[in-house]
Amino acid sequence: MATITRLKVGQTLYAVIRQQMGNTTLRRGALYPVVVVEINPEHRWVRASINGNAPQRYSAARLAKWKVNKPKPKRTMFGLPDY
């Protein structure tokens, strides 16, 4: 789990996001890299880029769900890793 006080600019974190597998009811956990661009500990937010997209502002509550170390997949579903 990540905290604002331990982050550094340019650090890579990992977000596990649940997503639907195509046009089915199956869901899997997808892993996305998160690059920290700016940190504001006074107002408790960070500006980060998820999966190479444009940087956005994220609160400390959302930041707490991100992982510092890259997790290993629990299993594979139809050839795709599930985190």
PDB file of N, CA and C in Angstrom:
ATOM      1  N   MET A   1       0.829  -1.170   0.000  1.00  0.00           N
ATOM      2  CA  MET A   1       0.000   0.000   0.000  1.00  0.00           C
ATOM      3  C   MET A   1       0.887   1.252   0.000  1.00  0.00           C
ATOM      4  N   ALA A   2       0.446   2.260  -0.677  1.00  0.00           N
ATOM      5  CA  ALA A   2       1.227   3.480  -0.821  1.00  0.00           C
ATOM      6  C   ALA A   2       0.696   4.581   0.094  1.00  0.00           C
ATOM      7  N   THR A   3       1.602   5.417   0.582  1.00  0.00           N
ATOM      8  CA  THR A   3       1.225   6.602   1.360  1.00  0.00           C
ATOM      9  C   THR A   3       1.932   7.809   0.763  1.00  0.00           C
ATOM     10  N   ILE A   4       1.345   8.971   0.930  1.00  0.00           N
ATOM     11  CA  ILE A   4       1.880  10.197   0.333  1.00  0.00           C
ATOM     12  C   ILE A   4       3.263  10.521   0.887  1.00  0.00           C
ATOM     13  N   THR A   5       3.494  10.274   2.164  1.00  0.00           N
ATOM     14  CA  THR A   5       4.769  10.648   2.784  1.00  0.00           C
ATOM     15  C   THR A   5       5.943   9.828   2.260  1.00  0.00           C
ATOM     16  N   ARG A   6       5.699   8.644   1.727  1.00  0.00           N
ATOM     17  CA  ARG A   6       6.777   7.782   1.243  1.00  0.00           C
ATOM     18  C   ARG A   6       6.972   7.827  -0.266  1.00  0.00           C
ATOM     19  N   LEU A   7       6.149   8.567  -0.972  1.00  0.00           N
ATOM     20  CA  LEU A   7       6.251   8.618  -2.436  1.00  0.00           C
ATOM     21  C   LEU A   7       7.338   9.567  -2.899  1.00  0.00           C
ATOM     22  N   LYS A   8       7.830   9.316  -4.112  1.00  0.00           N
ATOM     23  CA  LYS A   8       8.790  10.192  -4.773  1.00  0.00           C
ATOM     24  C   LYS A   8       8.293  10.444  -6.194  1.00  0.00           C
ATOM     25  N   VAL A   9       8.626  11.594  -6.730  1.00  0.00           N
ATOM     26  CA  VAL A   9       8.247  11.925  -8.102  1.00  0.00           C
ATOM     27  C   VAL A   9       8.984  10.979  -9.049  1.00  0.00           C
ATOM     28  N   GLY A  10       8.272  10.411  -9.993  1.00  0.00           N
ATOM     29  CA  GLY A  10       8.839   9.473 -10.949  1.00  0.00           C
ATOM     30  C   GLY A  10       8.731   8.020 -10.515  1.00  0.00           C
ATOM     31  N   GLN A  11       8.254   7.779  -9.304  1.00  0.00           N
ATOM     32  CA  GLN A  11       8.108   6.416  -8.797  1.00  0.00           C
ATOM     33  C   GLN A  11       6.969   5.704  -9.522  1.00  0.00           C
ATOM     34  N   THR A  12       7.136   4.412  -9.771  1.00  0.00           N
ATOM     35  CA  THR A  12       6.108   3.607 -10.425  1.00  0.00           C
ATOM     36  C   THR A  12       5.385   2.768  -9.384  1.00  0.00           C
ATOM     37  N   LEU A  13       4.072   2.895  -9.353  1.00  0.00           N
ATOM     38  CA  LEU A  13       3.205   2.095  -8.500  1.00  0.00           C
ATOM     39  C   LEU A  13       2.359   1.212  -9.404  1.00  0.00           C
ATOM     40  N   TYR A  14       1.510   0.376  -8.812  1.00  0.00           N
ATOM     41  CA  TYR A  14       0.676  -0.518  -9.605  1.00  0.00           C
ATOM     42  C   TYR A  14      -0.758  -0.479  -9.105  1.00  0.00           C
ATOM     43  N   ALA A  15      -1.706  -0.345 -10.020  1.00  0.00           N
ATOM     44  CA  ALA A  15      -3.131  -0.322  -9.697  1.00  0.00           C
ATOM     45  C   ALA A  15      -3.780  -1.585 -10.257  1.00  0.00           C
ATOM     46  N   VAL A  16      -4.487  -2.296  -9.390  1.00  0.00           N
ATOM     47  CA  VAL A  16      -5.252  -3.472  -9.823  1.00  0.00           C
ATOM     48  C   VAL A  16      -6.696  -3.020  -9.980  1.00  0.00           C
ATOM     49  N   ILE A  17      -7.201  -3.106 -11.207  1.00  0.00           N
ATOM     50  CA  ILE A  17      -8.537  -2.619 -11.522  1.00  0.00           C
ATOM     51  C   ILE A  17      -9.367  -3.786 -12.053  1.00  0.00           C
ATOM     52  N   ARG A  18     -10.547  -3.973 -11.498  1.00  0.00           N
ATOM     53  CA  ARG A  18     -11.447  -5.029 -11.958  1.00  0.00           C
ATOM     54  C   ARG A  18     -12.095  -4.575 -13.260  1.00  0.00           C
ATOM     55  N   GLN A  19     -12.057  -5.442 -14.256  1.00  0.00           N
ATOM     56  CA  GLN A  19     -12.654  -5.095 -15.546  1.00  0.00           C
ATOM     57  C   GLN A  19     -13.365  -6.299 -16.135  1.00  0.00           C
ATOM     58  N   GLN A  20     -14.338  -6.005 -16.974  1.00  0.00           N
ATOM     59  CA  GLN A  20     -15.143  -7.035 -17.623  1.00  0.00           C
ATOM     60  C   GLN A  20     -14.369  -7.630 -18.791  1.00  0.00           C
ATOM     61  N   MET A  21     -14.506  -8.919 -18.979  1.00  0.00           N
ATOM     62  CA  MET A  21     -13.823  -9.609 -20.069  1.00  0.00           C
ATOM     63  C   MET A  21     -14.728  -9.654 -21.293  1.00  0.00           C
ATOM     64  N   GLY A  22     -14.679  -8.630 -22.116  1.00  0.00           N
ATOM     65  CA  GLY A  22     -15.474  -8.581 -23.337  1.00  0.00           C
ATOM     66  C   GLY A  22     -16.958  -8.479 -23.056  1.00  0.00           C
ATOM     67  N   ASN A  23     -17.768  -9.123 -23.879  1.00  0.00           N
ATOM     68  CA  ASN A  23     -19.217  -9.071 -23.748  1.00  0.00           C
ATOM     69  C   ASN A  23     -19.714 -10.282 -22.946  1.00  0.00           C
ATOM     70  N   THR A  24     -19.148 -10.447 -21.739  1.00  0.00           N
ATOM     71  CA  THR A  24     -19.528 -11.561 -20.874  1.00  0.00           C
ATOM     72  C   THR A  24     -19.762 -11.042 -19.469  1.00  0.00           C
ATOM     73  N   THR A  25     -20.150 -11.932 -18.571  1.00  0.00           N
ATOM     74  CA  THR A  25     -20.304 -11.547 -17.165  1.00  0.00           C
ATOM     75  C   THR A  25     -19.035 -11.828 -16.378  1.00  0.00           C
ATOM     76  N   LEU A  26     -18.011 -12.375 -17.019  1.00  0.00           N
ATOM     77  CA  LEU A  26     -16.750 -12.667 -16.344  1.00  0.00           C
ATOM     78  C   LEU A  26     -15.970 -11.379 -16.090  1.00  0.00           C
ATOM     79  N   ARG A  27     -15.316 -11.331 -14.926  1.00  0.00           N
ATOM     80  CA  ARG A  27     -14.493 -10.179 -14.588  1.00  0.00           C
ATOM     81  C   ARG A  27     -13.122 -10.667 -14.145  1.00  0.00           C
ATOM     82  N   ARG A  28     -12.109  -9.837 -14.364  1.00  0.00           N
ATOM     83  CA  ARG A  28     -10.760 -10.172 -13.931  1.00  0.00           C
ATOM     84  C   ARG A  28     -10.080  -8.921 -13.405  1.00  0.00           C
ATOM     85  N   GLY A  29      -9.024  -9.119 -12.648  1.00  0.00           N
ATOM     86  CA  GLY A  29      -8.229  -8.000 -12.150  1.00  0.00           C
ATOM     87  C   GLY A  29      -7.113  -7.701 -13.131  1.00  0.00           C
ATOM     88  N   ALA A  30      -7.084  -6.491 -13.671  1.00  0.00           N
ATOM     89  CA  ALA A  30      -6.046  -6.093 -14.614  1.00  0.00           C
ATOM     90  C   ALA A  30      -5.035  -5.208 -13.880  1.00  0.00           C
ATOM     91  N   LEU A  31      -3.770  -5.314 -14.234  1.00  0.00           N
ATOM     92  CA  LEU A  31      -2.706  -4.564 -13.588  1.00  0.00           C
ATOM     93  C   LEU A  31      -2.262  -3.426 -14.491  1.00  0.00           C
ATOM     94  N   TYR A  32      -2.250  -2.193 -13.958  1.00  0.00           N
ATOM     95  CA  TYR A  32      -1.829  -1.020 -14.707  1.00  0.00           C
ATOM     96  C   TYR A  32      -0.719  -0.307 -13.967  1.00  0.00           C
ATOM     97  N   PRO A  33       0.339   0.132 -14.674  1.00  0.00           N
ATOM     98  CA  PRO A  33       1.383   0.912 -14.014  1.00  0.00           C
ATOM     99  C   PRO A  33       0.919   2.355 -13.787  1.00  0.00           C
ATOM    100  N   VAL A  34       1.313   2.911 -12.657  1.00  0.00           N
ATOM    101  CA  VAL A  34       0.970   4.282 -12.287  1.00  0.00           C
ATOM    102  C   VAL A  34       2.267   5.030 -12.034  1.00  0.00           C
ATOM    103  N   VAL A  35       2.515   6.127 -12.766  1.00  0.00           N
ATOM    104  CA  VAL A  35       3.726   6.921 -12.594  1.00  0.00           C
ATOM    105  C   VAL A  35       3.347   8.226 -11.899  1.00  0.00           C
ATOM    106  N   VAL A  36       4.006   8.500 -10.772  1.00  0.00           N
ATOM    107  CA  VAL A  36       3.738   9.700  -9.991  1.00  0.00           C
ATOM    108  C   VAL A  36       4.430  10.883 -10.658  1.00  0.00           C
ATOM    109  N   VAL A  37       3.664  11.944 -10.944  1.00  0.00           N
ATOM    110  CA  VAL A  37       4.190  13.129 -11.618  1.00  0.00           C
ATOM    111  C   VAL A  37       4.396  14.276 -10.627  1.00  0.00           C
ATOM    112  N   GLU A  38       3.479  14.432  -9.676  1.00  0.00           N
ATOM    113  CA  GLU A  38       3.536  15.542  -8.722  1.00  0.00           C
ATOM    114  C   GLU A  38       2.922  15.091  -7.402  1.00  0.00           C
ATOM    115  N   ILE A  39       3.485  15.574  -6.294  1.00  0.00           N
ATOM    116  CA  ILE A  39       2.980  15.223  -4.968  1.00  0.00           C
ATOM    117  C   ILE A  39       2.669  16.509  -4.208  1.00  0.00           C
ATOM    118  N   ASN A  40       1.485  16.561  -3.585  1.00  0.00           N
ATOM    119  CA  ASN A  40       1.105  17.690  -2.745  1.00  0.00           C
ATOM    120  C   ASN A  40       0.671  17.145  -1.381  1.00  0.00           C
ATOM    121  N   PRO A  41       1.631  16.959  -0.442  1.00  0.00           N
ATOM    122  CA  PRO A  41       1.282  16.372   0.852  1.00  0.00           C
ATOM    123  C   PRO A  41       0.430  17.295   1.715  1.00  0.00           C
ATOM    124  N   GLU A  42       0.508  18.586   1.481  1.00  0.00           N
ATOM    125  CA  GLU A  42      -0.266  19.557   2.273  1.00  0.00           C
ATOM    126  C   GLU A  42      -1.764  19.397   2.043  1.00  0.00           C
ATOM    127  N   HIS A  43      -2.169  19.215   0.783  1.00  0.00           N
ATOM    128  CA  HIS A  43      -3.590  19.072   0.445  1.00  0.00           C
ATOM    129  C   HIS A  43      -3.993  17.615   0.217  1.00  0.00           C
ATOM    130  N   ARG A  44      -3.051  16.669   0.438  1.00  0.00           N
ATOM    131  CA  ARG A  44      -3.326  15.224   0.393  1.00  0.00           C
ATOM    132  C   ARG A  44      -3.781  14.730  -0.983  1.00  0.00           C
ATOM    133  N   TRP A  45      -3.074  15.117  -2.044  1.00  0.00           N
ATOM    134  CA  TRP A  45      -3.354  14.574  -3.363  1.00  0.00           C
ATOM    135  C   TRP A  45      -2.052  14.402  -4.137  1.00  0.00           C
ATOM    136  N   VAL A  46      -2.111  13.576  -5.173  1.00  0.00           N
ATOM    137  CA  VAL A  46      -0.983  13.388  -6.092  1.00  0.00           C
ATOM    138  C   VAL A  46      -1.505  13.501  -7.515  1.00  0.00           C
ATOM    139  N   ARG A  47      -0.624  13.886  -8.408  1.00  0.00           N
ATOM    140  CA  ARG A  47      -0.949  13.889  -9.831  1.00  0.00           C
ATOM    141  C   ARG A  47      -0.173  12.722 -10.420  1.00  0.00           C
ATOM    142  N   ALA A  48      -0.909  11.803 -11.041  1.00  0.00           N
ATOM    143  CA  ALA A  48      -0.285  10.578 -11.546  1.00  0.00           C
ATOM    144  C   ALA A  48      -0.863  10.197 -12.900  1.00  0.00           C
ATOM    145  N   SER A  49      -0.086   9.415 -13.629  1.00  0.00           N
ATOM    146  CA  SER A  49      -0.474   8.934 -14.951  1.00  0.00           C
ATOM    147  C   SER A  49      -0.673   7.424 -14.883  1.00  0.00           C
ATOM    148  N   ILE A  50      -1.887   6.965 -15.153  1.00  0.00           N
ATOM    149  CA  ILE A  50      -2.184   5.532 -15.141  1.00  0.00           C
ATOM    150  C   ILE A  50      -2.116   4.999 -16.567  1.00  0.00           C
ATOM    151  N   ASN A  51      -1.276   3.983 -16.773  1.00  0.00           N
ATOM    152  CA  ASN A  51      -1.140   3.300 -18.052  1.00  0.00           C
ATOM    153  C   ASN A  51      -0.727   4.237 -19.193  1.00  0.00           C
ATOM    154  N   GLY A  52       0.053   5.268 -18.888  1.00  0.00           N
ATOM    155  CA  GLY A  52       0.555   6.174 -19.922  1.00  0.00           C
ATOM    156  C   GLY A  52      -0.416   7.251 -20.358  1.00  0.00           C
ATOM    157  N   ASN A  53      -1.583   7.345 -19.718  1.00  0.00           N
ATOM    158  CA  ASN A  53      -2.553   8.378 -20.061  1.00  0.00           C
ATOM    159  C   ASN A  53      -2.139   9.722 -19.464  1.00  0.00           C
ATOM    160  N   ALA A  54      -2.887  10.760 -19.771  1.00  0.00           N
ATOM    161  CA  ALA A  54      -2.592  12.092 -19.242  1.00  0.00           C
ATOM    162  C   ALA A  54      -2.700  12.084 -17.718  1.00  0.00           C
ATOM    163  N   PRO A  55      -1.799  12.790 -17.032  1.00  0.00           N
ATOM    164  CA  PRO A  55      -1.840  12.814 -15.565  1.00  0.00           C
ATOM    165  C   PRO A  55      -3.125  13.444 -15.035  1.00  0.00           C
ATOM    166  N   GLN A  56      -3.645  12.858 -13.951  1.00  0.00           N
ATOM    167  CA  GLN A  56      -4.830  13.374 -13.279  1.00  0.00           C
ATOM    168  C   GLN A  56      -4.553  13.442 -11.791  1.00  0.00           C
ATOM    169  N   ARG A  57      -5.401  14.167 -11.093  1.00  0.00           N
ATOM    170  CA  ARG A  57      -5.287  14.305  -9.654  1.00  0.00           C
ATOM    171  C   ARG A  57      -5.999  13.145  -8.960  1.00  0.00           C
ATOM    172  N   TYR A  58      -5.343  12.542  -7.959  1.00  0.00           N
ATOM    173  CA  TYR A  58      -5.924  11.452  -7.191  1.00  0.00           C
ATOM    174  C   TYR A  58      -5.775  11.741  -5.707  1.00  0.00           C
ATOM    175  N   SER A  59      -6.812  11.437  -4.942  1.00  0.00           N
ATOM    176  CA  SER A  59      -6.810  11.700  -3.506  1.00  0.00           C
ATOM    177  C   SER A  59      -6.006  10.633  -2.762  1.00  0.00           C
ATOM    178  N   ALA A  60      -5.754  10.887  -1.490  1.00  0.00           N
ATOM    179  CA  ALA A  60      -5.009   9.945  -0.662  1.00  0.00           C
ATOM    180  C   ALA A  60      -5.777   8.640  -0.487  1.00  0.00           C
ATOM    181  N   ALA A  61      -7.101   8.697  -0.490  1.00  0.00           N
ATOM    182  CA  ALA A  61      -7.907   7.476  -0.356  1.00  0.00           C
ATOM    183  C   ALA A  61      -7.717   6.568  -1.572  1.00  0.00           C
ATOM    184  N   ARG A  62      -7.682   7.121  -2.742  1.00  0.00           N
ATOM    185  CA  ARG A  62      -7.469   6.323  -3.956  1.00  0.00           C
ATOM    186  C   ARG A  62      -6.035   5.814  -4.019  1.00  0.00           C
ATOM    187  N   LEU A  63      -5.116   6.635  -3.561  1.00  0.00           N
ATOM    188  CA  LEU A  63      -3.699   6.287  -3.550  1.00  0.00           C
ATOM    189  C   LEU A  63      -3.419   5.109  -2.619  1.00  0.00           C
ATOM    190  N   ALA A  64      -4.180   4.982  -1.549  1.00  0.00           N
ATOM    191  CA  ALA A  64      -3.962   3.909  -0.575  1.00  0.00           C
ATOM    192  C   ALA A  64      -4.211   2.525  -1.164  1.00  0.00           C
ATOM    193  N   LYS A  65      -4.965   2.425  -2.245  1.00  0.00           N
ATOM    194  CA  LYS A  65      -5.264   1.133  -2.870  1.00  0.00           C
ATOM    195  C   LYS A  65      -4.176   0.682  -3.841  1.00  0.00           C
ATOM    196  N   TRP A  66      -3.282   1.594  -4.226  1.00  0.00           N
ATOM    197  CA  TRP A  66      -2.222   1.245  -5.157  1.00  0.00           C
ATOM    198  C   TRP A  66      -1.132   0.459  -4.448  1.00  0.00           C
ATOM    199  N   LYS A  67      -0.438  -0.389  -5.197  1.00  0.00           N
ATOM    200  CA  LYS A  67       0.607  -1.246  -4.651  1.00  0.00           C
ATOM    201  C   LYS A  67       1.990  -0.711  -5.012  1.00  0.00           C
ATOM    202  N   VAL A  68       2.915  -0.785  -4.058  1.00  0.00           N
ATOM    203  CA  VAL A  68       4.282  -0.323  -4.286  1.00  0.00           C
ATOM    204  C   VAL A  68       5.079  -1.386  -5.040  1.00  0.00           C
ATOM    205  N   ASN A  69       4.925  -2.632  -4.660  1.00  0.00           N
ATOM    206  CA  ASN A  69       5.606  -3.745  -5.331  1.00  0.00           C
ATOM    207  C   ASN A  69       4.660  -4.392  -6.336  1.00  0.00           C
ATOM    208  N   LYS A  70       5.237  -4.848  -7.443  1.00  0.00           N
ATOM    209  CA  LYS A  70       4.423  -5.465  -8.487  1.00  0.00           C
ATOM    210  C   LYS A  70       3.866  -6.801  -7.993  1.00  0.00           C
ATOM    211  N   PRO A  71       2.527  -6.956  -7.957  1.00  0.00           N
ATOM    212  CA  PRO A  71       1.957  -8.232  -7.493  1.00  0.00           C
ATOM    213  C   PRO A  71       2.071  -9.317  -8.561  1.00  0.00           C
ATOM    214  N   LYS A  72       2.052 -10.548  -8.095  1.00  0.00           N
ATOM    215  CA  LYS A  72       2.071 -11.687  -9.005  1.00  0.00           C
ATOM    216  C   LYS A  72       0.626 -12.078  -9.312  1.00  0.00           C
ATOM    217  N   PRO A  73       0.364 -12.574 -10.524  1.00  0.00           N
ATOM    218  CA  PRO A  73      -1.007 -12.984 -10.853  1.00  0.00           C
ATOM    219  C   PRO A  73      -1.442 -14.178 -10.013  1.00  0.00           C
ATOM    220  N   LYS A  74      -2.720 -14.190  -9.632  1.00  0.00           N
ATOM    221  CA  LYS A  74      -3.279 -15.296  -8.861  1.00  0.00           C
ATOM    222  C   LYS A  74      -3.519 -16.504  -9.748  1.00  0.00           C
ATOM    223  N   ARG A  75      -3.958 -16.240 -10.976  1.00  0.00           N
ATOM    224  CA  ARG A  75      -4.258 -17.311 -11.936  1.00  0.00           C
ATOM    225  C   ARG A  75      -4.357 -16.688 -13.324  1.00  0.00           C
ATOM    226  N   THR A  76      -4.670 -17.495 -14.323  1.00  0.00           N
ATOM    227  CA  THR A  76      -4.926 -16.978 -15.667  1.00  0.00           C
ATOM    228  C   THR A  76      -6.347 -17.345 -16.058  1.00  0.00           C
ATOM    229  N   MET A  77      -6.977 -16.445 -16.767  1.00  0.00           N
ATOM    230  CA  MET A  77      -8.328 -16.680 -17.276  1.00  0.00           C
ATOM    231  C   MET A  77      -8.288 -16.492 -18.781  1.00  0.00           C
ATOM    232  N   PHE A  78      -8.487 -17.565 -19.506  1.00  0.00           N
ATOM    233  CA  PHE A  78      -8.467 -17.547 -20.968  1.00  0.00           C
ATOM    234  C   PHE A  78      -7.170 -16.960 -21.503  1.00  0.00           C
ATOM    235  N   GLY A  79      -6.076 -17.271 -20.846  1.00  0.00           N
ATOM    236  CA  GLY A  79      -4.768 -16.814 -21.290  1.00  0.00           C
ATOM    237  C   GLY A  79      -4.368 -15.441 -20.785  1.00  0.00           C
ATOM    238  N   LEU A  80      -5.221 -14.752 -20.036  1.00  0.00           N
ATOM    239  CA  LEU A  80      -4.910 -13.434 -19.491  1.00  0.00           C
ATOM    240  C   LEU A  80      -4.661 -13.551 -17.984  1.00  0.00           C
ATOM    241  N   PRO A  81      -3.651 -12.843 -17.453  1.00  0.00           N
ATOM    242  CA  PRO A  81      -3.392 -12.922 -16.020  1.00  0.00           C
ATOM    243  C   PRO A  81      -4.503 -12.250 -15.216  1.00  0.00           C
ATOM    244  N   ASP A  82      -4.823 -12.833 -14.058  1.00  0.00           N
ATOM    245  CA  ASP A  82      -5.843 -12.291 -13.167  1.00  0.00           C
ATOM    246  C   ASP A  82      -5.182 -11.950 -11.839  1.00  0.00           C
ATOM    247  N   TYR A  83      -5.251 -10.686 -11.448  1.00  0.00           N
ATOM    248  CA  TYR A  83      -4.601 -10.217 -10.224  1.00  0.00           C
ATOM    249  C   TYR A  83      -5.592 -10.070  -9.090  1.00  0.00           C
TER     250      TYR A  83
END
